[in-house]
Tab-separated table of C-alpha atoms in Angstrom:
chain	number	residue	atom	x	y	z
A	3	MET	CA	-40.320	-5.208	22.036
A	4	PRO	CA	-38.671	-6.696	25.155
A	5	TYR	CA	-40.921	-7.662	28.024
A	6	GLU	CA	-41.088	-4.992	30.732
A	7	SER	CA	-42.538	-5.683	34.185
A	8	SER	CA	-45.236	-3.338	35.474
A	9	PRO	CA	-44.459	-1.245	38.537
A	10	SER	CA	-47.771	-2.365	40.123
A	11	PRO	CA	-47.766	-5.574	42.223
A	12	VAL	CA	-50.333	-7.220	39.938
A	13	ALA	CA	-49.828	-7.369	36.182
A	14	PRO	CA	-52.744	-6.500	33.894
A	15	ILE	CA	-54.537	-9.343	32.152
A	16	SER	CA	-56.442	-9.610	28.880
A	17	THR	CA	-60.263	-9.157	28.628
A	18	SER	CA	-60.963	-12.795	27.746
A	19	ARG	CA	-58.887	-14.029	30.634
A	20	PHE	CA	-60.676	-11.543	32.966
A	21	TRP	CA	-64.107	-12.960	32.062
A	22	THR	CA	-62.849	-16.535	32.487
A	23	VAL	CA	-61.607	-15.778	35.982
A	24	GLY	CA	-64.831	-13.931	36.933
A	25	ILE	CA	-67.138	-16.728	35.756
A	26	SER	CA	-65.076	-19.333	37.657
A	27	ILE	CA	-65.315	-17.337	40.870
A	28	ALA	CA	-69.068	-16.702	40.411
A	29	ILE	CA	-69.822	-20.407	39.944
A	30	ALA	CA	-67.837	-21.270	43.079
A	31	LEU	CA	-69.749	-18.666	45.121
A	32	VAL	CA	-73.177	-19.832	43.835
A	33	VAL	CA	-72.393	-23.438	44.742
A	34	MET	CA	-71.244	-22.495	48.246
A	35	VAL	CA	-74.300	-20.246	48.940
A	36	GLY	CA	-76.699	-22.947	47.684
A	37	LEU	CA	-75.168	-25.507	50.024
A	38	ALA	CA	-75.469	-23.019	52.897
A	39	PHE	CA	-79.276	-22.743	52.374
A	40	ILE	CA	-79.624	-26.539	52.171
A	41	HIS	CA	-77.493	-27.165	55.262
A	42	PRO	CA	-77.860	-24.182	57.625
A	43	GLU	CA	-75.818	-25.961	60.328
A	44	ILE	CA	-72.602	-25.558	58.242
A	45	ALA	CA	-73.426	-22.198	56.641
A	46	ASN	CA	-70.558	-20.298	58.309
A	47	TRP	CA	-68.046	-22.918	57.176
A	48	LEU	CA	-69.331	-22.869	53.584
A	49	ILE	CA	-69.270	-19.046	53.321
A	50	GLY	CA	-65.666	-18.969	54.606
A	51	GLY	CA	-64.688	-21.659	52.088
A	52	ALA	CA	-66.285	-19.648	49.279
A	53	VAL	CA	-64.177	-16.629	50.186
A	54	VAL	CA	-60.993	-18.757	50.220
A	55	VAL	CA	-61.806	-20.340	46.847
A	56	ALA	CA	-62.510	-16.945	45.254
A	57	ALA	CA	-59.256	-15.427	46.567
A	58	SER	CA	-57.191	-18.438	45.436
A	59	ALA	CA	-58.705	-18.419	41.974
A	60	TRP	CA	-57.954	-14.697	41.592
A	61	ILE	CA	-54.320	-15.041	42.742
A	62	LEU	CA	-53.590	-18.083	40.558
A	63	ASN	CA	-55.059	-16.512	37.429
A	64	VAL	CA	-54.012	-12.877	37.747
A	65	GLN	CA	-50.315	-13.062	38.928
A	66	PRO	CA	-47.736	-12.253	36.243
A	67	PRO	CA	-46.287	-15.228	34.349
A	68	SER	CA	-42.751	-16.359	35.195
A	69	VAL	CA	-39.798	-15.684	32.960
A	70	ALA	CA	-39.534	-19.375	32.130
A	71	THR	CA	-43.131	-19.508	30.737
A	72	LEU	CA	-43.166	-16.047	29.182
A	73	PRO	CA	-42.370	-17.022	25.572
A	74	GLU	CA	-45.020	-19.777	25.545
A	75	THR	CA	-47.826	-17.735	27.205
A	76	SER	CA	-47.326	-14.305	25.723
A	77	GLY	CA	-45.237	-14.879	22.582
A	78	ALA	CA	-42.914	-12.023	23.599
A	79	PRO	CA	-39.101	-12.421	23.753
A	80	ILE	CA	-37.384	-12.727	27.085
A	81	GLU	CA	-36.244	-9.445	28.499
A	82	ARG	CA	-32.539	-8.619	27.925
A	83	SER	CA	-31.127	-6.025	30.184
A	84	ALA	CA	-28.758	-3.622	28.430
A	85	ASN	CA	-25.492	-4.352	30.270
A	86	PRO	CA	-22.868	-1.736	29.398
A	87	LYS	CA	-20.092	-3.900	30.859
A	88	THR	CA	-20.963	-6.799	28.556
A	89	ALA	CA	-20.982	-4.542	25.466
A	90	GLU	CA	-17.681	-3.000	26.516
A	91	LEU	CA	-16.135	-6.442	27.022
A	92	LEU	CA	-17.232	-7.563	23.554
A	93	ASP	CA	-15.715	-4.421	22.034
A	94	ARG	CA	-12.422	-5.085	23.809
A	95	VAL	CA	-12.379	-8.694	22.605
A	96	PHE	CA	-13.041	-7.551	19.020
A	97	GLU	CA	-10.227	-5.011	19.191
A	98	ALA	CA	-7.770	-7.434	20.825
A	99	LEU	CA	-7.982	-10.102	18.101
A	100	ASP	CA	-4.617	-10.612	16.380
A	101	ASP	CA	-6.194	-11.461	13.029
A	102	PRO	CA	-7.652	-8.599	10.970
A	103	VAL	CA	-11.476	-8.804	11.074
A	104	LEU	CA	-13.832	-6.855	8.809
A	105	ILE	CA	-17.633	-6.643	8.561
A	106	ILE	CA	-18.709	-5.682	5.042
A	107	SER	CA	-22.055	-4.273	3.913
A	108	GLY	CA	-23.236	-5.242	0.456
A	109	GLY	CA	-25.611	-2.529	-0.723
A	110	GLU	CA	-27.011	-3.454	-4.133
A	111	PRO	CA	-25.737	-6.629	-5.884
A	112	ASP	CA	-24.882	-4.766	-9.092
A	113	ASP	CA	-23.144	-1.884	-7.299
A	114	ILE	CA	-19.503	-2.913	-6.884
A	115	ALA	CA	-18.648	0.421	-5.271
A	116	GLY	CA	-21.321	-0.224	-2.638
A	117	ARG	CA	-19.242	-2.778	-0.732
A	118	ARG	CA	-18.101	-0.862	2.333
A	119	VAL	CA	-16.421	-1.645	5.624
A	120	VAL	CA	-18.955	-1.386	8.444
A	121	MET	CA	-16.596	-2.436	11.250
A	122	ALA	CA	-12.859	-3.134	11.442
A	123	ASN	CA	-10.779	-4.125	14.451
A	124	LYS	CA	-7.381	-2.645	15.302
A	125	ALA	CA	-5.406	-5.322	13.428
A	126	ALA	CA	-7.406	-4.632	10.262
A	127	ARG	CA	-7.047	-0.866	10.590
A	128	ASP	CA	-3.273	-1.137	11.048
A	129	LEU	CA	-2.863	-3.555	8.148
A	130	LEU	CA	-5.112	-1.809	5.636
A	131	ARG	CA	-4.589	1.738	6.964
A	132	ILE	CA	-8.290	2.549	7.153
A	133	GLN	CA	-10.762	3.978	9.651
A	134	SER	CA	-13.068	1.739	11.642
A	135	GLN	CA	-15.871	2.164	9.101
A	136	GLY	CA	-16.775	3.696	5.760
A	137	ALA	CA	-13.863	2.543	3.562
A	138	LEU	CA	-14.572	1.062	0.128
A	139	LEU	CA	-13.729	-2.625	0.009
A	140	VAL	CA	-12.254	-2.464	-3.506
A	141	GLN	CA	-9.771	0.153	-2.319
A	142	VAL	CA	-8.432	-1.816	0.645
A	143	ILE	CA	-8.547	-5.375	-0.764
A	144	ARG	CA	-7.670	-5.757	-4.437
A	145	GLU	CA	-7.452	-9.537	-4.634
A	146	PRO	CA	-10.136	-10.715	-7.131
A	147	GLY	CA	-10.592	-14.054	-5.380
A	148	VAL	CA	-11.360	-12.412	-2.036
A	149	LEU	CA	-13.751	-9.882	-3.601
A	150	GLU	CA	-15.597	-12.699	-5.347
A	151	ALA	CA	-15.839	-14.642	-2.090
A	152	VAL	CA	-17.267	-11.564	-0.325
A	153	ASP	CA	-19.956	-11.205	-3.002
A	154	GLU	CA	-20.885	-14.878	-2.621
A	155	ALA	CA	-21.220	-14.423	1.142
A	156	LEU	CA	-23.272	-11.215	0.778
A	157	PHE	CA	-25.738	-12.303	-1.880
A	158	GLY	CA	-25.456	-16.095	-2.011
A	159	GLY	CA	-25.028	-17.013	1.641
A	160	VAL	CA	-21.907	-19.033	0.747
A	161	SER	CA	-18.912	-19.457	3.070
A	162	ARG	CA	-15.479	-19.712	1.454
A	163	THR	CA	-11.776	-19.870	2.295
A	164	THR	CA	-9.405	-18.132	-0.113
A	165	ASP	CA	-5.595	-18.255	-0.260
A	166	TYR	CA	-3.735	-15.452	-1.988
A	167	ALA	CA	-0.363	-13.693	-2.122
A	168	THR	CA	0.393	-9.987	-2.048
A	169	GLY	CA	2.774	-8.437	-4.541
A	170	GLY	CA	5.740	-6.180	-3.951
A	171	GLN	CA	9.284	-6.833	-2.882
A	172	ARG	CA	8.251	-8.942	0.104
A	173	ASP	CA	5.986	-11.831	-0.802
A	174	ARG	CA	3.286	-12.377	1.843
A	175	ARG	CA	0.881	-15.306	1.936
A	176	TRP	CA	-2.643	-14.749	3.297
A	177	ARG	CA	-5.762	-16.802	3.945
A	178	ALA	CA	-9.198	-15.138	3.968
A	179	TRP	CA	-12.346	-16.592	5.533
A	180	THR	CA	-15.655	-15.111	4.311
A	181	ARG	CA	-18.929	-15.871	6.104
A	182	PRO	CA	-22.484	-14.520	5.514
A	183	LEU	CA	-24.102	-12.564	8.358
A	184	GLY	CA	-27.569	-11.977	6.915
A	185	ASP	CA	-29.208	-8.550	6.574
A	186	GLY	CA	-28.326	-5.333	8.365
A	187	GLU	CA	-31.450	-5.276	10.580
A	188	GLY	CA	-33.245	-2.693	8.489
A	189	LYS	CA	-30.607	0.006	8.822
A	190	GLY	CA	-30.106	0.490	5.095
A	191	GLN	CA	-26.911	-1.608	5.027
A	192	GLY	CA	-28.249	-4.491	2.970
A	193	SER	CA	-26.562	-7.853	3.442
A	194	LEU	CA	-23.554	-8.228	5.734
A	195	ALA	CA	-20.508	-10.490	5.485
A	196	LEU	CA	-17.648	-11.325	7.836
A	197	VAL	CA	-14.063	-11.331	6.514
A	198	ILE	CA	-11.178	-12.713	8.604
A	199	LEU	CA	-7.599	-12.434	7.310
A	200	ARG	CA	-4.676	-14.488	8.580
A	201	ASP	CA	-1.002	-14.149	7.683
A	202	GLU	CA	0.177	-17.600	6.588
A	203	THR	CA	3.654	-16.433	5.542
A	204	ASP	CA	5.551	-18.134	8.363
A	205	ALA	CA	3.794	-21.455	7.888
A	206	ARG	CA	4.290	-21.411	4.119
A	207	ARG	CA	7.940	-20.397	4.431
A	208	THR	CA	8.583	-23.177	6.928
A	209	GLU	CA	6.966	-25.676	4.589
A	210	MET	CA	8.909	-24.431	1.571
A	211	MET	CA	12.123	-24.376	3.600
A	212	ARG	CA	11.789	-28.082	4.313
A	213	VAL	CA	10.934	-28.881	0.708
A	214	ASP	CA	13.773	-26.787	-0.733
A	215	PHE	CA	16.305	-28.084	1.765
A	216	LEU	CA	15.487	-31.706	0.984
A	217	ALA	CA	15.509	-31.083	-2.778
A	218	ASN	CA	18.754	-29.126	-2.754
A	219	ALA	CA	20.488	-31.416	-0.298
A	220	SER	CA	19.523	-34.539	-2.227
A	221	HIS	CA	20.656	-32.942	-5.511
A	222	GLU	CA	23.893	-31.230	-4.487
A	223	LEU	CA	25.088	-33.720	-1.885
A	224	ARG	CA	24.702	-36.656	-4.247
A	225	THR	CA	27.975	-35.949	-6.092
A	226	PRO	CA	30.321	-35.692	-3.084
A	227	LEU	CA	28.615	-38.678	-1.459
A	228	ALA	CA	29.109	-40.736	-4.619
A	229	SER	CA	32.776	-39.700	-4.712
A	230	LEU	CA	33.297	-40.659	-1.090
A	231	SER	CA	31.597	-44.021	-1.568
A	232	GLY	CA	33.678	-44.774	-4.660
A	233	PHE	CA	36.986	-43.928	-3.013
A	234	ILE	CA	36.094	-45.921	0.096
A	235	GLU	CA	35.341	-48.980	-2.028
A	236	THR	CA	38.628	-48.492	-3.895
A	237	LEU	CA	40.632	-48.207	-0.678
A	238	LYS	CA	38.981	-51.350	0.655
A	239	GLY	CA	39.874	-53.196	-2.546
A	240	HIS	CA	42.933	-53.290	-4.776
A	241	ALA	CA	44.307	-49.891	-3.541
A	242	ARG	CA	44.511	-51.052	0.036
A	243	ASP	CA	48.305	-51.557	-0.061
A	244	ASP	CA	49.063	-48.709	-2.515
A	245	VAL	CA	50.400	-45.925	-0.258
A	246	ALA	CA	50.583	-43.269	-2.973
A	247	ALA	CA	47.051	-43.937	-4.217
A	248	ARG	CA	45.725	-44.060	-0.668
A	249	ASP	CA	47.171	-40.631	0.192
A	250	ARG	CA	45.807	-39.108	-3.021
A	251	PHE	CA	42.358	-40.597	-2.464
A	252	LEU	CA	42.277	-39.411	1.133
A	253	ASP	CA	43.060	-35.840	0.014
A	254	ILE	CA	40.192	-35.978	-2.481
A	255	MET	CA	37.849	-37.422	0.136
A	256	SER	CA	38.792	-34.649	2.562
A	257	ALA	CA	38.029	-31.993	-0.064
A	258	GLN	CA	34.660	-33.604	-0.829
A	259	ALA	CA	33.807	-33.764	2.881
A	260	ASP	CA	34.682	-30.063	3.223
A	261	ARG	CA	32.431	-29.281	0.273
A	262	MET	CA	29.566	-31.198	1.863
A	263	GLY	CA	30.055	-29.223	5.077
A	264	ARG	CA	29.950	-25.914	3.205
A	265	LEU	CA	26.826	-26.984	1.318
A	266	VAL	CA	24.973	-27.899	4.474
A	267	ALA	CA	26.071	-24.692	6.230
A	268	ASP	CA	25.015	-22.493	3.284
A	269	LEU	CA	21.701	-24.304	2.850
A	270	LEU	CA	20.879	-23.846	6.530
A	271	SER	CA	21.889	-20.182	6.377
A	272	LEU	CA	19.766	-19.598	3.275
A	273	SER	CA	16.757	-21.361	4.798
A	274	ARG	CA	17.010	-19.289	7.969
A	275	ILE	CA	17.252	-16.040	6.003
A	276	GLU	CA	14.274	-16.951	3.802
A	277	LEU	CA	12.218	-17.819	6.878
A	278	ASN	CA	12.742	-14.321	8.350
A	279	GLU	CA	12.774	-12.418	5.065
A	280	HIS	CA	9.398	-10.745	5.692
A	281	ILE	CA	10.416	-9.468	9.161
A	282	PRO	CA	12.068	-6.016	8.966
A	283	PRO	CA	15.364	-5.726	10.893
A	284	SER	CA	15.430	-3.389	13.881
A	285	GLY	CA	19.137	-2.718	14.411
A	286	ARG	CA	21.531	-0.087	13.064
A	287	VAL	CA	24.729	-0.750	11.159
A	288	ASP	CA	27.529	1.502	9.911
A	289	LEU	CA	28.047	0.214	6.379
A	290	ASP	CA	31.563	1.687	6.082
A	291	ARG	CA	32.718	0.011	9.295
A	292	ALA	CA	31.143	-3.272	8.202
A	293	ALA	CA	33.144	-3.136	4.948
A	294	SER	CA	36.380	-2.501	6.888
A	295	ASP	CA	35.669	-5.415	9.236
A	296	VAL	CA	35.108	-7.778	6.318
A	297	VAL	CA	38.371	-6.676	4.636
A	298	ASP	CA	40.234	-7.415	7.863
A	299	ALA	CA	38.533	-10.814	8.198
A	300	VAL	CA	39.560	-12.016	4.709
A	301	SER	CA	43.048	-10.502	4.824
A	302	VAL	CA	44.662	-13.948	5.158
A	303	LEU	CA	42.920	-15.173	1.993
A	304	THR	CA	43.804	-12.047	0.017
A	305	GLN	CA	47.438	-12.269	1.090
A	306	GLU	CA	47.632	-15.883	-0.039
A	307	LYS	CA	46.378	-14.927	-3.502
A	308	GLN	CA	48.322	-11.657	-3.451
A	309	ILE	CA	45.127	-9.670	-4.044
A	310	ASN	CA	45.247	-5.974	-3.269
A	311	VAL	CA	41.983	-4.730	-1.718
A	312	VAL	CA	41.430	-0.965	-2.013
A	313	VAL	CA	38.723	0.539	0.237
A	314	ASP	CA	37.126	3.947	-0.351
A	315	GLN	CA	34.765	4.751	2.504
A	316	GLY	CA	33.794	8.278	1.561
A	317	GLU	CA	33.561	11.199	3.964
A	318	ALA	CA	30.180	10.735	5.706
A	319	ARG	CA	29.058	7.996	8.057
A	320	ALA	CA	26.844	5.470	6.222
A	321	SER	CA	24.398	4.357	8.933
A	322	ILE	CA	21.639	2.004	7.769
A	323	SER	CA	18.779	0.086	9.372
A	324	GLY	CA	19.744	-3.554	9.440
A	325	ASP	CA	21.043	-6.710	11.066
A	326	ARG	CA	24.810	-6.405	11.472
A	327	ASP	CA	25.567	-10.110	10.950
A	328	GLU	CA	23.550	-10.207	7.737
A	329	ILE	CA	25.093	-6.995	6.386
A	330	LEU	CA	28.546	-8.448	7.082
A	331	GLN	CA	27.504	-11.592	5.218
A	332	VAL	CA	26.440	-9.537	2.179
A	333	VAL	CA	29.759	-7.697	1.972
A	334	GLN	CA	31.775	-10.854	2.627
A	335	ASN	CA	29.981	-12.896	-0.052
A	336	LEU	CA	30.519	-10.142	-2.622
A	337	LEU	CA	34.182	-9.801	-1.642
A	338	ASP	CA	34.718	-13.578	-1.681
A	339	ASN	CA	33.401	-13.744	-5.248
A	340	ALA	CA	35.611	-10.840	-6.307
A	341	VAL	CA	38.716	-12.446	-4.797
A	342	LYS	CA	37.791	-15.848	-6.198
A	343	TYR	CA	37.608	-14.616	-9.788
A	344	SER	CA	40.545	-12.202	-9.634
A	345	ALA	CA	43.892	-13.222	-11.040
A	346	LYS	CA	46.896	-13.569	-8.772
A	347	GLY	CA	48.267	-10.113	-8.011
A	348	GLY	CA	45.028	-8.432	-9.081
A	349	THR	CA	43.069	-5.632	-7.424
A	350	VAL	CA	39.619	-5.557	-5.831
A	351	GLU	CA	37.972	-2.180	-5.194
A	352	ILE	CA	35.403	-1.513	-2.451
A	353	SER	CA	33.623	1.831	-2.233
A	354	VAL	CA	30.965	3.029	0.235
A	355	ARG	CA	28.722	6.008	-0.485
A	356	SER	CA	25.917	7.593	1.559
A	357	ASP	CA	23.068	10.118	1.170
A	358	LEU	CA	22.125	8.772	-2.259
A	359	SER	CA	18.747	9.171	-3.894
A	360	PHE	CA	16.987	6.200	-5.486
A	361	ASP	CA	18.347	7.016	-8.950
A	362	GLU	CA	21.850	7.721	-7.636
A	363	ALA	CA	21.962	4.442	-5.711
A	364	TRP	CA	21.524	2.252	-8.776
A	365	ALA	CA	23.326	4.468	-11.287
A	366	SER	CA	26.118	2.989	-13.416
A	367	ARG	CA	29.559	2.647	-11.835
A	368	MET	CA	31.257	0.689	-14.619
A	369	PRO	CA	31.166	2.427	-18.023
A	370	GLY	CA	31.013	0.116	-21.012
A	371	ALA	CA	29.514	-2.821	-19.105
A	372	THR	CA	26.042	-4.332	-19.126
A	373	ARG	CA	24.057	-3.242	-16.075
A	374	LEU	CA	21.154	-5.258	-14.631
A	375	PRO	CA	19.198	-4.789	-11.361
A	376	LEU	CA	18.877	-8.116	-9.536
A	377	VAL	CA	16.850	-6.723	-6.603
A	378	THR	CA	14.835	-3.496	-6.851
A	379	PRO	CA	13.085	-2.038	-3.776
A	380	ASP	CA	9.786	-0.204	-3.847
A	381	ARG	CA	10.438	3.447	-4.590
A	382	ALA	CA	9.785	5.592	-1.504
A	383	VAL	CA	9.598	9.385	-1.348
A	384	GLY	CA	12.274	11.133	0.693
A	385	VAL	CA	14.320	8.002	1.483
A	386	LEU	CA	18.114	8.205	1.157
A	387	TYR	CA	20.372	5.208	0.673
A	388	ALA	CA	23.902	4.035	1.445
A	389	ALA	CA	25.619	1.788	-1.099
A	390	VAL	CA	28.626	-0.518	-1.121
A	391	THR	CA	30.217	-1.478	-4.443
A	392	VAL	CA	32.641	-4.393	-4.862
A	393	ARG	CA	34.477	-4.551	-8.196
A	394	ASP	CA	36.967	-7.057	-9.528
A	395	HIS	CA	39.041	-7.095	-12.706
A	396	GLY	CA	38.535	-10.750	-13.521
A	397	PRO	CA	37.189	-12.466	-16.667
A	398	GLY	CA	33.747	-10.854	-16.440
A	399	MET	CA	30.456	-12.306	-17.671
A	400	ALA	CA	28.334	-12.108	-20.797
A	401	ARG	CA	24.946	-10.438	-20.480
A	402	GLU	CA	22.949	-13.671	-20.867
A	403	HIS	CA	24.340	-14.916	-17.550
A	404	LEU	CA	23.428	-11.877	-15.473
A	405	PRO	CA	19.692	-12.571	-14.847
A	406	ARG	CA	20.449	-15.991	-13.329
A	407	LEU	CA	23.222	-14.985	-10.952
A	408	THR	CA	21.032	-15.126	-7.837
A	409	GLU	CA	19.658	-18.598	-8.614
A	410	ARG	CA	20.692	-21.393	-6.307
A	411	PHE	CA	23.770	-23.327	-7.448
A	412	TYR	CA	24.019	-21.390	-10.701
A	413	ARG	CA	27.547	-21.216	-12.088
A	414	VAL	CA	28.642	-19.250	-15.141
A	415	GLU	CA	29.805	-21.719	-17.759
A	416	GLY	CA	33.569	-21.751	-18.118
A	417	GLN	CA	34.074	-20.628	-14.490
A	418	LYS	CA	33.620	-23.991	-12.763
A	419	SER	CA	37.265	-24.514	-12.012
A	420	GLY	CA	37.966	-26.788	-9.089
A	421	GLU	CA	40.387	-24.193	-7.729
A	422	ARG	CA	37.465	-21.890	-6.941
A	423	GLN	CA	35.792	-23.329	-3.886
A	424	GLY	CA	32.134	-22.408	-3.533
A	425	THR	CA	28.616	-23.759	-3.256
A	426	GLY	CA	26.789	-21.511	-5.718
A	427	LEU	CA	24.603	-20.119	-2.917
A	428	GLY	CA	26.483	-16.906	-2.096
A	429	LEU	CA	24.504	-14.535	-4.315
A	430	ALA	CA	21.196	-16.273	-3.466
A	431	ILE	CA	21.896	-15.510	0.195
A	432	VAL	CA	22.801	-11.902	-0.700
A	433	LYS	CA	19.522	-11.491	-2.600
A	434	HIS	CA	17.315	-12.624	0.299
A	435	ILE	CA	19.196	-10.522	2.854
A	436	ILE	CA	18.808	-7.419	0.689
A	437	ASN	CA	15.107	-8.198	0.223
A	438	ARG	CA	14.667	-8.300	3.982
A	439	HIS	CA	16.427	-4.930	4.344
A	440	GLN	CA	14.315	-3.326	1.556
A	441	GLY	CA	17.464	-2.596	-0.410
A	442	GLY	CA	18.653	-3.110	-3.954
A	443	LEU	CA	21.308	-5.103	-5.827
A	444	VAL	CA	22.818	-4.210	-9.197
A	445	VAL	CA	25.407	-6.125	-11.248
A	446	GLU	CA	27.568	-4.662	-14.023
A	447	SER	CA	29.841	-6.842	-16.103
A	448	ALA	CA	31.294	-7.477	-19.514
A	449	PRO	CA	33.731	-10.115	-20.814
A	450	GLY	CA	37.295	-9.005	-20.105
A	451	LEU	CA	36.247	-6.056	-17.901
A	452	GLY	CA	35.478	-7.841	-14.656
A	453	ALA	CA	32.311	-7.382	-12.607
A	454	ALA	CA	30.916	-4.854	-10.131
A	455	PHE	CA	28.161	-5.602	-7.614
A	456	THR	CA	26.427	-2.730	-5.795
A	457	ALA	CA	24.243	-3.366	-2.735
A	458	TRP	CA	22.314	-0.396	-1.331
A	459	PHE	CA	20.195	0.014	1.787
A	460	PRO	CA	17.898	2.684	3.327
A	461	MET	CA	19.721	4.971	5.742
A	462	VAL	CA	18.775	5.680	9.341
A	463	VAL	CA	16.864	8.955	9.174
A	464	GLU	CA	17.365	10.014	12.811
A	465	ARG	CA	21.119	9.595	12.789
A	466	ARG	CA	21.492	11.316	9.434
A	467	ASP	CA	19.438	14.310	10.630
A	468	VAL	CA	21.595	14.681	13.766
A	469	ARG	CA	24.752	14.652	11.707
A	470	THR	CA	23.340	17.216	9.282
A	471	ALA	CA	22.270	19.504	12.129
A	472	ALA	CA	25.705	19.293	13.705
């Protein structure tokens, strides 16, 4: 129990201490009285001194001990005043932490269902969608490594740090710190453990971006750099005075330099998109207008190849949640591929559809072809989608090539003609943009029938409801 001061001016003392004080005072009085009988001339002075000694002894021995000496003299803990402001401040600090923090009670060691959340701050409640207390740990955290670390903290007193990744369309990287907190102070909670979660996605993506960029740049830029070095050495040597050879070599060097520029630009674009892939976009885009803008932007290229682009936008407005620049990049990359692999004078078809269910969004649009989903979003109840389909009538692809289309630098064998300028990163960029927008990507193709790519995105609910009500 905390020490509490008595309302009386003098604190009570123990029996043994009372007798010690009394005997000391009695001895002092006896000595003073005896001296007074022996020396009558100083009797008044001795009696007054006896009174002073007795009073001093009583005050020194009976006054309450100071706070500084209280633990040593009484063995009781120092008094702690219950300060509501301090408790409120600690609660606010706990709630304001950016990292999710949980306090877990262990119950019995052999009772897995007994691990419950005793306290959870706001970040933890928002992340795990739980109340502040009472939730089962196995229902909110399903990572075996974290659950094992919690058990070690609860019943073994072991502190651990665990790295893990969450599943689903968006890969998230987390780090969990588990620390033992001892028992629950006799409240029937058993052992307690502290769990702190931290989102390491940004740091891991930045690290992987550097690694991938260096690996891809060193691999893909090696060929054009070797070509440039070889032609430079040739021009400095025996071809120095050969005008025809010099002009031909300079044209090749210019093409290789352009290819290096496109590689660097696409690698930087891909790295930036991967870095922000886990951050949902906040803007709104009209998918049909985006498709029209892309057709206008590539009109010069299609006219040069005499490609006829047919656009079918549908009747309803296809408004989606997304980043306009990235949605434009998706449509443009798909259209560039279609134009690239279409024969001169061919036709490319673009269609936009809205208010599609999940099954309607990824349904077949090219009978007789092999269909394969390259990106599949998590199925959500009541969500409608808008889809854009880009189809060409080029050579098409065999089914064994379809699963690898979104790999970096992958080219279908037999379609590596130098006339088709590209870096092999277009569909990889499309995949990561669609992942960020929680959409889907489907490819349909067959040799001799061309290819059709369908990208679909969740629609803006508010805008669609207003249009329906009107």
